[in-house]
Amino acid sequence: MPARSTRPLFPPLNAVAPTLARWRPAQRRIVWGALSLSLVAGAALLSAAGVRAAGEAPALAGPQVPVVVVGAQAVDAGLLLDGHLQAVRQSVLSAQASGRIATLSVKAGDPVKAGQVLAVIDDRATQAGVAQALAGFAQADANLANAKAAYERSRDLRAQGFLAQAALDTAQAQYKAAQAAAAAARAGQTQASVAQGFTRLTAPYDGWVLQTHAEAGALAMPGTPVLTVYAPQPIRAVVHVPASQQALALQSQRIEVQLPGSGQWVLPAAKTSLPAADPVSQTVEWRLDLSAADGANQAPGRQVRVRFVGGQGQPGSQRLLVPESALLRRGELTGVYVVATRGEGQPAGFALRAVRTGASHGDGVEVLAGLKAGDRVALDPVRAGLSGAQPAARPE
């Protein structure tokens, strides 16, 4: 509150009396009337201010929010591992012909349609091969027509007795040779067309470009990766289980996957464990297919957490749990409202505290960091965030 001034609101009458004595009676009456009105108005203002100061009501009390005391509970810890999301359909498109990359019409993150041309390799040599094959086929087709006509004439003459059998056999052999040459020319034309198709990389299905491995102008050889595409659905979680824990993972009662972003734990639609372990990392790869609903709006490469319930469970292990309703999630951040105390242990409202959560156990969520046993947290974080919110008298 600002300090009050000691200066009087109005000057004393003895200070203005000499001046008033020199004025006319009419002027003095006007001045005295104005001073009287000012005094009355000032007194009224002071009185109103005093009434307001005396009648100010105390601030309204905030909502009473139920709280719960955090404590350790016996849970089945399970086997908790980190994994990542992977597209089920993901393809590396490589060059099948030699030449420089003439055009690369897409970049990472672009959507593609099945059959869309994504890159073209310089195909001038293959175009020349196609033209040569077409010319060879035309020549073989003409020779076939000529040999067929000669054979038919020889057959007619032989029937009339004007041609020897040896001449007919020669004409027949030439006709069969022309047929074989035409078939070879047709196959050569097909081969040239296929080779020309190798200079174009097309999308095998609808999806997205994940990565490009080369740029336009680069020299491509057969087998050179050019780009990688993937289909957004279906998608799966991939986790590598230590070989020493593989037996426990196989004996687990259920498997849960924590989706990135929402933090929700879901059950996979299907699961596959590869039969062999990696000789370097000594891990076994597990592939957990997500349902269409759970995999929607998820991108390959994002980190997930996988929990094998019952595989490594140690009944009776103590974990710090809070109710799911007490968690306040804002994007990637998770927090709870903790009862703050002031002097002599009196509650002073709520304070928002960030926490790191783990697996879900029924209605409770494991807290890995941010809380300790005995902390009191609000069961309704929305109401706890209101101004003046206070913890309820009796914890839940």
Coordinates of C-alpha atoms in Angstrom, one line a residue:
M1 CA 0.0 0.0 0.0
P2 CA 1.5 3.4 -0.9
A3 CA 2.4 5.8 2.0
R4 CA -0.2 8.4 2.9
S5 CA 0.7 12.0 2.3
T6 CA 0.7 14.3 5.4
R7 CA -0.2 17.3 3.3
P8 CA -3.7 18.6 4.2
L9 CA -6.3 18.3 1.5
F10 CA -7.4 22.0 1.9
P11 CA -5.4 25.1 3.1
P12 CA -6.2 26.5 6.5
L13 CA -8.8 29.2 6.7
N14 CA -6.4 31.7 8.3
A15 CA -4.2 31.4 5.2
V16 CA -7.1 32.5 2.8
A17 CA -8.8 35.0 5.2
P18 CA -6.6 38.0 4.2
T19 CA -7.3 37.4 0.6
L20 CA -11.0 37.1 1.1
A21 CA -11.1 40.4 3.0
R22 CA -10.0 42.3 -0.1
W23 CA -12.8 40.7 -2.2
R24 CA -16.4 42.0 -2.6
P25 CA -19.2 40.5 -0.5
A26 CA -20.6 38.8 -3.6
Q27 CA -17.2 37.2 -4.4
R28 CA -16.7 36.2 -0.8
R29 CA -20.1 34.4 -0.8
I30 CA -19.2 32.5 -3.9
V31 CA -15.8 31.5 -2.6
W32 CA -17.2 30.4 0.8
G33 CA -19.9 28.4 -1.0
A34 CA -17.3 26.6 -3.1
L35 CA -15.1 25.9 -0.1
S36 CA -18.1 24.5 1.8
L37 CA -19.0 22.2 -1.1
S38 CA -15.4 21.0 -1.4
L39 CA -15.3 20.2 2.3
V40 CA -18.5 18.3 2.1
A41 CA -17.3 16.4 -1.0
G42 CA -14.0 15.6 0.6
A43 CA -15.7 14.3 3.8
A44 CA -18.0 12.1 1.7
L45 CA -15.0 10.6 -0.2
L46 CA -13.1 9.9 3.0
S47 CA -16.2 8.4 4.5
A48 CA -16.8 6.1 1.4
A49 CA -13.1 5.1 1.4
G50 CA -13.4 4.2 5.1
V51 CA -16.5 2.2 4.5
R52 CA -14.8 0.3 1.7
A53 CA -11.7 -0.4 3.7
A54 CA -13.8 -1.6 6.7
G55 CA -16.2 -3.6 4.6
E56 CA -13.7 -5.4 2.3
A57 CA -14.6 -9.1 2.3
P58 CA -11.8 -11.6 2.4
A59 CA -10.7 -13.3 -0.8
L60 CA -13.0 -16.2 -1.8
A61 CA -11.6 -19.6 -0.8
G62 CA -10.4 -21.8 -3.7
P63 CA -11.7 -25.2 -4.5
Q64 CA -11.1 -28.1 -2.1
V65 CA -9.2 -30.8 -4.1
P66 CA -8.9 -34.4 -2.8
V67 CA -5.4 -35.7 -2.5
V68 CA -3.7 -39.0 -2.1
V69 CA -0.6 -40.0 -0.3
V70 CA 2.0 -41.5 -2.5
G71 CA 3.4 -44.8 -1.3
A72 CA 5.3 -47.9 -2.5
Q73 CA 3.2 -50.9 -3.6
A74 CA 4.1 -54.5 -4.4
V75 CA 3.8 -55.0 -8.2
D76 CA 5.1 -57.3 -10.9
A77 CA 7.9 -55.3 -12.4
G78 CA 8.1 -57.2 -15.7
L79 CA 10.8 -56.8 -18.3
L80 CA 11.0 -53.2 -19.6
L81 CA 13.0 -52.5 -22.8
D82 CA 13.3 -49.7 -25.3
G83 CA 12.5 -50.3 -28.9
H84 CA 11.5 -48.4 -32.0
L85 CA 8.7 -48.3 -34.6
Q86 CA 9.3 -49.8 -38.0
A87 CA 7.2 -49.9 -41.1
V88 CA 6.2 -53.4 -42.1
R89 CA 6.5 -52.5 -45.8
Q90 CA 9.7 -50.6 -46.4
S91 CA 11.8 -51.0 -49.6
V92 CA 15.1 -49.7 -50.8
L93 CA 14.9 -48.9 -54.5
S94 CA 18.2 -49.6 -56.3
A95 CA 19.4 -49.0 -59.8
Q96 CA 19.2 -52.0 -62.2
A97 CA 21.0 -50.3 -65.1
S98 CA 24.3 -48.4 -65.4
G99 CA 24.2 -44.7 -66.1
R100 CA 23.9 -41.3 -64.6
I101 CA 20.8 -40.4 -62.7
A102 CA 19.0 -38.0 -65.1
T103 CA 16.2 -36.9 -62.8
L104 CA 15.2 -37.5 -59.1
S105 CA 11.7 -36.1 -58.8
V106 CA 11.1 -36.7 -55.1
K107 CA 12.8 -35.9 -51.8
A108 CA 12.5 -37.3 -48.2
G109 CA 9.1 -36.8 -46.8
D110 CA 7.2 -36.7 -50.2
P111 CA 4.1 -38.8 -50.6
V112 CA 4.2 -41.3 -53.6
K113 CA 1.6 -43.3 -55.4
A114 CA 2.0 -46.9 -56.7
G115 CA 3.6 -46.8 -60.1
Q116 CA 4.8 -43.2 -59.9
V117 CA 8.2 -42.6 -61.6
L118 CA 10.6 -41.5 -58.8
A119 CA 13.9 -41.4 -60.6
V120 CA 15.2 -41.9 -64.2
I121 CA 18.6 -43.1 -65.2
D122 CA 20.1 -41.9 -68.5
D123 CA 18.5 -44.3 -71.0
R124 CA 20.0 -43.3 -74.4
A125 CA 21.8 -46.6 -74.7
T126 CA 18.7 -48.6 -73.9
Q127 CA 16.7 -46.5 -76.3
A128 CA 19.2 -47.4 -79.0
G129 CA 18.9 -51.1 -78.0
V130 CA 15.1 -50.9 -78.3
A131 CA 15.4 -49.4 -81.8
Q132 CA 17.9 -52.1 -82.9
A133 CA 15.6 -54.8 -81.6
L134 CA 12.6 -53.4 -83.4
A135 CA 14.6 -53.3 -86.7
G136 CA 15.8 -56.9 -86.2
F137 CA 12.3 -58.1 -85.5
A138 CA 11.0 -56.4 -88.7
Q139 CA 13.8 -58.1 -90.7
A140 CA 13.1 -61.5 -89.2
D141 CA 9.4 -61.1 -89.8
A142 CA 10.0 -60.3 -93.5
N143 CA 12.3 -63.3 -93.9
L144 CA 9.6 -65.4 -92.2
A145 CA 7.0 -64.3 -94.7
N146 CA 9.3 -65.0 -97.6
A147 CA 10.3 -68.4 -96.3
K148 CA 6.6 -69.3 -95.7
A149 CA 5.6 -68.4 -99.3
A150 CA 8.5 -70.4 -100.8
Y151 CA 7.7 -73.4 -98.7
E152 CA 4.0 -73.3 -99.8
R153 CA 5.0 -73.0 -103.5
S154 CA 7.4 -75.9 -103.2
R155 CA 4.7 -78.0 -101.5
D156 CA 2.3 -77.3 -104.3
L157 CA 4.8 -78.1 -107.0
R158 CA 5.8 -81.3 -105.2
A159 CA 2.2 -82.4 -105.1
Q160 CA 2.0 -81.9 -108.9
G161 CA 5.2 -83.8 -109.4
F162 CA 7.2 -80.9 -110.8
L163 CA 9.6 -80.6 -107.8
A164 CA 11.9 -83.1 -106.2
Q165 CA 11.5 -84.1 -102.6
A166 CA 14.9 -82.7 -101.7
A167 CA 13.9 -79.2 -102.9
L168 CA 10.8 -79.4 -100.7
D169 CA 12.8 -80.4 -97.7
T170 CA 15.1 -77.5 -98.2
A171 CA 12.2 -75.0 -98.4
Q172 CA 10.7 -76.5 -95.3
A173 CA 13.9 -76.2 -93.4
Q174 CA 14.3 -72.6 -94.4
Y175 CA 10.8 -71.9 -93.3
K176 CA 11.4 -73.3 -89.8
A177 CA 14.7 -71.4 -89.5
A178 CA 12.8 -68.2 -90.4
Q179 CA 10.2 -69.0 -87.7
A180 CA 13.0 -69.4 -85.1
A181 CA 14.7 -66.2 -86.2
A182 CA 11.4 -64.3 -85.8
A183 CA 10.9 -65.7 -82.3
A184 CA 14.4 -64.8 -81.3
A185 CA 13.9 -61.2 -82.7
R186 CA 10.6 -61.0 -80.7
A187 CA 12.4 -62.1 -77.5
G188 CA 15.2 -59.5 -78.2
Q189 CA 12.6 -56.8 -78.6
T190 CA 11.1 -57.8 -75.2
Q191 CA 14.5 -57.9 -73.6
A192 CA 15.3 -54.4 -74.9
S193 CA 12.0 -53.0 -73.6
V194 CA 12.6 -54.6 -70.2
A195 CA 16.1 -53.1 -70.1
Q196 CA 14.7 -49.7 -70.8
G197 CA 12.3 -50.1 -67.9
F198 CA 15.2 -50.7 -65.6
T199 CA 16.2 -47.1 -66.1
R200 CA 13.0 -45.9 -64.3
L201 CA 12.5 -46.4 -60.6
T202 CA 8.8 -46.5 -59.7
A203 CA 7.0 -46.7 -56.4
P204 CA 5.9 -50.2 -55.5
Y205 CA 3.0 -49.0 -53.4
D206 CA 1.3 -45.9 -51.9
G207 CA 3.5 -44.4 -49.2
W208 CA 6.2 -41.9 -48.4
V209 CA 9.8 -41.3 -49.2
L210 CA 11.9 -42.1 -46.1
Q211 CA 15.3 -41.3 -47.5
T212 CA 17.2 -40.5 -50.7
H213 CA 20.7 -42.1 -51.1
A214 CA 21.8 -40.3 -54.3
E215 CA 21.4 -37.1 -56.1
A216 CA 20.6 -36.2 -59.7
G217 CA 23.8 -36.4 -61.8
A218 CA 25.4 -39.2 -59.7
L219 CA 26.6 -42.3 -61.5
A220 CA 24.5 -45.3 -60.7
M221 CA 25.5 -48.9 -61.1
P222 CA 23.3 -52.0 -60.8
G223 CA 22.6 -52.4 -57.1
T224 CA 23.3 -48.8 -56.1
P225 CA 20.6 -47.7 -53.6
V226 CA 18.8 -44.6 -54.8
L227 CA 16.0 -44.0 -52.3
T228 CA 13.9 -45.7 -49.6
V229 CA 10.1 -45.7 -49.5
Y230 CA 7.7 -47.1 -46.9
A231 CA 4.0 -47.6 -46.4
P232 CA 2.6 -45.9 -43.2
Q233 CA 0.3 -48.9 -42.5
P234 CA 0.8 -51.4 -41.1
I235 CA 3.5 -50.5 -38.6
R236 CA 5.2 -52.5 -35.8
A237 CA 7.3 -52.1 -32.8
V238 CA 10.8 -53.8 -32.9
V239 CA 12.6 -54.6 -29.6
H240 CA 15.8 -56.5 -29.1
V241 CA 15.6 -58.8 -26.0
P242 CA 18.9 -59.9 -24.4
A243 CA 19.5 -63.5 -25.2
S244 CA 19.8 -64.2 -21.4
Q245 CA 16.2 -62.9 -21.0
Q246 CA 14.7 -64.6 -24.0
A247 CA 13.2 -67.5 -22.0
L248 CA 11.6 -65.1 -19.6
A249 CA 10.2 -63.1 -22.4
L250 CA 8.7 -66.2 -24.0
Q251 CA 7.0 -67.1 -20.7
S252 CA 5.5 -63.6 -20.2
Q253 CA 1.8 -63.5 -19.8
R254 CA 1.3 -60.5 -22.0
I255 CA 3.3 -57.8 -23.9
E256 CA 2.5 -54.1 -23.8
V257 CA 3.8 -51.3 -26.0
Q258 CA 3.9 -47.7 -24.9
L259 CA 3.0 -45.4 -27.8
P260 CA 5.1 -42.3 -28.2
G261 CA 3.4 -39.0 -27.6
S262 CA 0.3 -40.2 -25.7
G263 CA 2.2 -42.5 -23.4
Q264 CA -0.7 -45.0 -23.7
W265 CA 0.1 -48.7 -23.2
V266 CA -1.5 -51.0 -25.9
L267 CA -1.5 -54.7 -26.7
P268 CA 0.1 -55.7 -30.1
A269 CA -2.2 -57.4 -32.6
A270 CA 0.5 -60.0 -33.4
K271 CA 3.9 -60.9 -32.2
T272 CA 6.9 -62.6 -33.8
S273 CA 10.2 -63.7 -32.2
L274 CA 13.1 -64.5 -34.6
P275 CA 14.4 -67.9 -34.1
A276 CA 18.1 -66.9 -33.9
A277 CA 20.1 -64.4 -31.8
D278 CA 22.4 -61.8 -33.3
P279 CA 25.9 -63.1 -32.8
V280 CA 27.4 -59.6 -32.2
S281 CA 24.8 -58.0 -29.8
Q282 CA 23.6 -61.3 -28.4
T283 CA 19.9 -60.1 -28.6
V284 CA 16.8 -61.6 -30.1
E285 CA 14.6 -59.4 -32.3
W286 CA 10.9 -59.3 -31.4
R287 CA 8.4 -57.8 -33.9
L288 CA 5.1 -56.6 -32.4
D289 CA 2.5 -55.6 -35.0
L290 CA 0.2 -52.7 -34.0
S291 CA -3.4 -52.5 -34.9
A292 CA -4.5 -49.9 -37.5
A293 CA -6.0 -47.8 -34.7
D294 CA -2.9 -47.9 -32.5
G295 CA -0.6 -47.4 -35.4
A296 CA -2.4 -44.4 -36.9
N297 CA -0.4 -41.1 -37.0
Q298 CA 2.8 -43.0 -35.9
A299 CA 6.1 -42.7 -37.8
P300 CA 8.9 -45.2 -38.3
G301 CA 11.9 -44.6 -36.1
R302 CA 10.2 -43.2 -33.1
Q303 CA 11.2 -44.7 -29.7
V304 CA 8.7 -46.9 -27.8
R305 CA 8.9 -48.9 -24.6
V306 CA 8.0 -52.5 -24.5
R307 CA 7.0 -54.4 -21.3
F308 CA 6.9 -58.1 -20.9
V309 CA 4.5 -58.7 -18.0
G310 CA 5.3 -61.8 -16.0
G311 CA 8.5 -62.5 -17.8
Q312 CA 10.9 -61.1 -15.3
G313 CA 8.3 -60.4 -12.7
Q314 CA 9.3 -60.5 -9.1
P315 CA 6.1 -60.6 -7.1
G316 CA 6.3 -58.2 -4.1
S317 CA 8.9 -55.8 -5.6
Q318 CA 8.1 -52.3 -4.3
R319 CA 7.3 -49.6 -6.8
L320 CA 6.1 -46.0 -6.3
L321 CA 2.6 -45.7 -7.9
V322 CA 0.2 -42.8 -8.4
P323 CA -3.4 -42.9 -9.8
E324 CA -3.7 -42.4 -13.5
S325 CA -6.2 -39.5 -12.8
A326 CA -3.5 -37.6 -10.9
L327 CA -1.3 -37.2 -14.0
L328 CA -1.3 -34.0 -16.0
R329 CA -0.1 -34.6 -19.5
R330 CA 0.9 -31.7 -21.8
G331 CA 2.5 -33.0 -25.0
E332 CA 5.7 -34.8 -24.1
L333 CA 5.6 -33.5 -20.5
T334 CA 4.0 -35.2 -17.5
G335 CA 3.5 -33.7 -14.1
V336 CA 1.4 -33.8 -10.9
Y337 CA 0.2 -31.2 -8.4
V338 CA 1.9 -31.8 -5.1
V339 CA 0.7 -30.2 -1.8
A340 CA 3.1 -27.4 -0.9
T341 CA 3.7 -26.6 2.8
R342 CA 4.8 -23.5 4.6
G343 CA 5.9 -22.9 8.1
E344 CA 4.9 -25.4 10.8
G345 CA 3.7 -27.9 8.2
Q346 CA 0.6 -25.8 7.2
P347 CA -0.5 -26.4 3.5
A348 CA 0.1 -23.5 1.2
G349 CA -1.7 -24.9 -1.9
F350 CA -0.4 -26.9 -4.8
A351 CA 2.9 -26.9 -6.8
L352 CA 3.2 -28.4 -10.2
R353 CA 6.1 -30.9 -10.3
A354 CA 7.4 -32.8 -13.4
V355 CA 7.7 -36.6 -13.1
R356 CA 8.9 -39.4 -15.2
T357 CA 6.5 -42.3 -15.5
G358 CA 7.0 -46.0 -16.2
A359 CA 4.6 -48.9 -16.8
S360 CA 0.9 -49.0 -15.8
H361 CA -0.2 -51.4 -13.1
G362 CA -4.0 -51.5 -13.2
D363 CA -5.3 -48.0 -12.3
G364 CA -1.8 -46.9 -11.0
V365 CA 1.2 -45.6 -13.0
E366 CA 4.7 -46.2 -11.8
V367 CA 6.7 -43.0 -11.1
L368 CA 10.4 -43.4 -11.8
A369 CA 11.5 -39.9 -10.8
G370 CA 10.0 -36.7 -9.4
L371 CA 8.2 -38.0 -6.3
K372 CA 9.0 -39.7 -3.0
A373 CA 7.0 -41.8 -0.6
G374 CA 4.8 -39.6 1.6
D375 CA 4.2 -36.8 -0.9
R376 CA 0.5 -35.8 -1.3
V377 CA -0.7 -35.3 -4.8
A378 CA -4.0 -33.9 -6.2
L379 CA -6.4 -36.4 -7.7
D380 CA -7.9 -33.7 -9.9
P381 CA -5.0 -31.8 -11.5
V382 CA -7.3 -29.5 -13.4
R383 CA -9.0 -28.1 -10.3
A384 CA -5.6 -28.1 -8.4
G385 CA -4.3 -25.7 -11.0
L386 CA -7.0 -23.1 -10.2
S387 CA -6.2 -20.0 -8.2
G388 CA -6.5 -20.5 -4.4
A389 CA -7.0 -24.3 -4.7
Q390 CA -6.4 -26.1 -1.3
P391 CA -6.0 -29.7 -0.4
A392 CA -9.0 -31.4 1.1
A393 CA -8.9 -32.0 4.8
R394 CA -8.8 -35.8 4.5
P395 CA -6.6 -37.6 2.0
E396 CA -8.1 -40.3 -0.1

